Coordinates of C-alpha atoms and ligand atoms in Angstrom, one line a residue:
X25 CA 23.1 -6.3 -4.5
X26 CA 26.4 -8.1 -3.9
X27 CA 27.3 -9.6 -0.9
X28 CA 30.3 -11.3 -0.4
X29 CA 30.6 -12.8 2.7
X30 CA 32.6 -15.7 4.5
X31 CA 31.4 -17.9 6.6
X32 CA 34.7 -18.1 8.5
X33 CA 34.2 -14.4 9.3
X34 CA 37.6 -13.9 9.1
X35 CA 37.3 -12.1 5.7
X36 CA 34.8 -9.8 4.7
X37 CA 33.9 -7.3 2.2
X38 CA 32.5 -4.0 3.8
X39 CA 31.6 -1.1 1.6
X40 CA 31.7 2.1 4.2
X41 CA 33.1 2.3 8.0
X42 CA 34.8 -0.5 9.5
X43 CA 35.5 -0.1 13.1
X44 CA 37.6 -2.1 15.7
X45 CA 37.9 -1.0 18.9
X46 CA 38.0 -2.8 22.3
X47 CA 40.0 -1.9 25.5
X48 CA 39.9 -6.3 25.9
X49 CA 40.5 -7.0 22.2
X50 CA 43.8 -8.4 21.3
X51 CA 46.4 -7.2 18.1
X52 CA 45.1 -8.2 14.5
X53 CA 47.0 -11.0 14.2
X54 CA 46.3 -14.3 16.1
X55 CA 42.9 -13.2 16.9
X56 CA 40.5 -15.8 17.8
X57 CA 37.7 -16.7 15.5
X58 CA 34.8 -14.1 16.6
X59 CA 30.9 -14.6 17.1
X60 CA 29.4 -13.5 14.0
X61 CA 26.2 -11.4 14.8
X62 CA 23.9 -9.1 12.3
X63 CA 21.8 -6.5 13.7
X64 CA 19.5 -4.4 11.8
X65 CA 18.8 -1.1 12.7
X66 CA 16.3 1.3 12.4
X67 CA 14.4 3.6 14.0
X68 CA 13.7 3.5 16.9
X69 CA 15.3 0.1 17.5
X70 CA 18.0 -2.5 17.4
X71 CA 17.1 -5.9 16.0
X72 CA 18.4 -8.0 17.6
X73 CA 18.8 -5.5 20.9
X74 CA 20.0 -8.6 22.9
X75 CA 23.0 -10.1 22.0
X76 CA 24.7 -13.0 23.8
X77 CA 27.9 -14.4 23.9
X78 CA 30.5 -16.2 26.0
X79 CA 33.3 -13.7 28.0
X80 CA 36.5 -14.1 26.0
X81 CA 35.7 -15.3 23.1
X82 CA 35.3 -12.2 20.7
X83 CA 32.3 -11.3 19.1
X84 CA 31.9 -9.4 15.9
X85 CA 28.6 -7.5 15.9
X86 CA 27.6 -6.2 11.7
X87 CA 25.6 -3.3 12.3
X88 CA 23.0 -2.4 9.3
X89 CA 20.9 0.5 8.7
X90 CA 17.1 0.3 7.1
X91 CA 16.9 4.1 7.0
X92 CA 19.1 7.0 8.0
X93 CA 22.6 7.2 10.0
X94 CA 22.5 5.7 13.9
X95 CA 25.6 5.3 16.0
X96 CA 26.2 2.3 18.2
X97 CA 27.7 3.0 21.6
X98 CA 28.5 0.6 24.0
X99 CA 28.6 1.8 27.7
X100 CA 31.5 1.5 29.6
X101 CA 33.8 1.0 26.3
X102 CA 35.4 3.3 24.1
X103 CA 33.2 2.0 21.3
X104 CA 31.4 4.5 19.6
X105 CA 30.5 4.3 15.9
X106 CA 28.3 5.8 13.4
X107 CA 26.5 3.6 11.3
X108 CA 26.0 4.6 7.6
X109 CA 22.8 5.4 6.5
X110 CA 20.7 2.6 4.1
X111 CA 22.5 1.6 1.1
X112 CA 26.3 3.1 2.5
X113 CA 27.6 -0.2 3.8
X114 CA 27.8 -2.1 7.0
X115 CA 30.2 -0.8 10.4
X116 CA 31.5 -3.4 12.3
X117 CA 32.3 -2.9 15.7
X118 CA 34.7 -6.4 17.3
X119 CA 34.0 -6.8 21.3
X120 CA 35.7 -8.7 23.4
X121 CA 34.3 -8.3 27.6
X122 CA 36.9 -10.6 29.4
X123 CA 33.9 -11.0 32.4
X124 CA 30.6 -12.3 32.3
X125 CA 28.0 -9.0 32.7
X126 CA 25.8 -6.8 31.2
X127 CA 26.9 -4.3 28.7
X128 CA 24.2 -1.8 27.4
X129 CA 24.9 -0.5 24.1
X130 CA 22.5 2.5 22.3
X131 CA 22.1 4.6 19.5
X132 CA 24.7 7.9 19.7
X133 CA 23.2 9.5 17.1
X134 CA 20.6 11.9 17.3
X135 CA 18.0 10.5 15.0
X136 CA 14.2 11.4 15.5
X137 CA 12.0 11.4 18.2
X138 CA 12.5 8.1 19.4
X139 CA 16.3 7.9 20.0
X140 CA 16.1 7.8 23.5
X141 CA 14.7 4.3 23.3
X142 CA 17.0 2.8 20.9
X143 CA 19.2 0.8 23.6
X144 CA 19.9 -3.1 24.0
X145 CA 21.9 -5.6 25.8
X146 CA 24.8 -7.6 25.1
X147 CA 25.0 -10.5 27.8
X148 CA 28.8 -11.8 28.3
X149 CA 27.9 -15.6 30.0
Ligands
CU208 CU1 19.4 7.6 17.5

C-alpha cells in the first residue's frame, strides 16, 4: 500500500472522506500547524481513546478503520463523521477547543454489540 504522507502535516494524501469541522477552527488559510494524531479503530474501541493536546493550538486527529464503518463524534461539537470501512481511506476530523477541558468523543455509528463502549477522551491542557 502507498502512503504518502508529510511530516509537516500540512499536506496529505487521503483516499475517501476528509472532514473539517470545528465551531473554534479558523479559515483554511493561515491556519496554525496542527497536532498530528493517528487513531485506529475497531471494534469496540478507539486506540488511542485518549488524546491530548494543548487549548489553541489545533489538532488534526487521522481516524482509521481495521474492520467495518464507525463514526467519530465528538460531544459538544458539531463534529460528526463516518469513518470508511478497512481499506476505503482515512477521515480526518481538525479540532481546535480554545479552553482547557474534557471533550468525550464516541463511535456514531451503529456497529455490533459493543458500540456503546466505543468512547474516549480528548484532554485540551
Ligand atoms: Cu459503533
Amino acid at each position: 500500500m502507498i502512503r504518502n504522507l508529510t511530516r509537516a502535516g500540512s499536506l496529505f494524501t487521503i483516499v475517501g472522506v476528509l472532514a473539517i469541522s470545528s465551531g473554534a477552527s479558523t479559515p483554511a488559510s493561515g491556519q496554525q500547524p496542527a497536532q498530528i494524531v493517528d487513531v485506529t479503530v475497531e471494534r469496540f474501541s478507539f486506540t488511542p481513546s485518549e488524546i491530548r493536546m494543548k487549548a489553541g493550538t489545533p489538532v488534526e486527529i487521522r481516524l482509521r478503520s481495521e474492520d467495518t464503518d464507525h463514526g467519530f463524534r465528538i460531544a459538544g461539537t458539531e463534529i460528526n463523521i463516518t469513518i470508511p470501512k478497512r481499506g476505503r481511506g482515512t477521515a480526518t476530523v481538525r479540532f481546535q477547543p480554545d479552553k482547557p477541558g474534557r471533550y468525550e468523543f464516541e463511535c456514531s455509528k451503529l456497529c455490533g454489540a459493543g458500540h456503546a463502549f466505543m468512547r474516549g477522551t480528548i484532554v485540551a491542557e
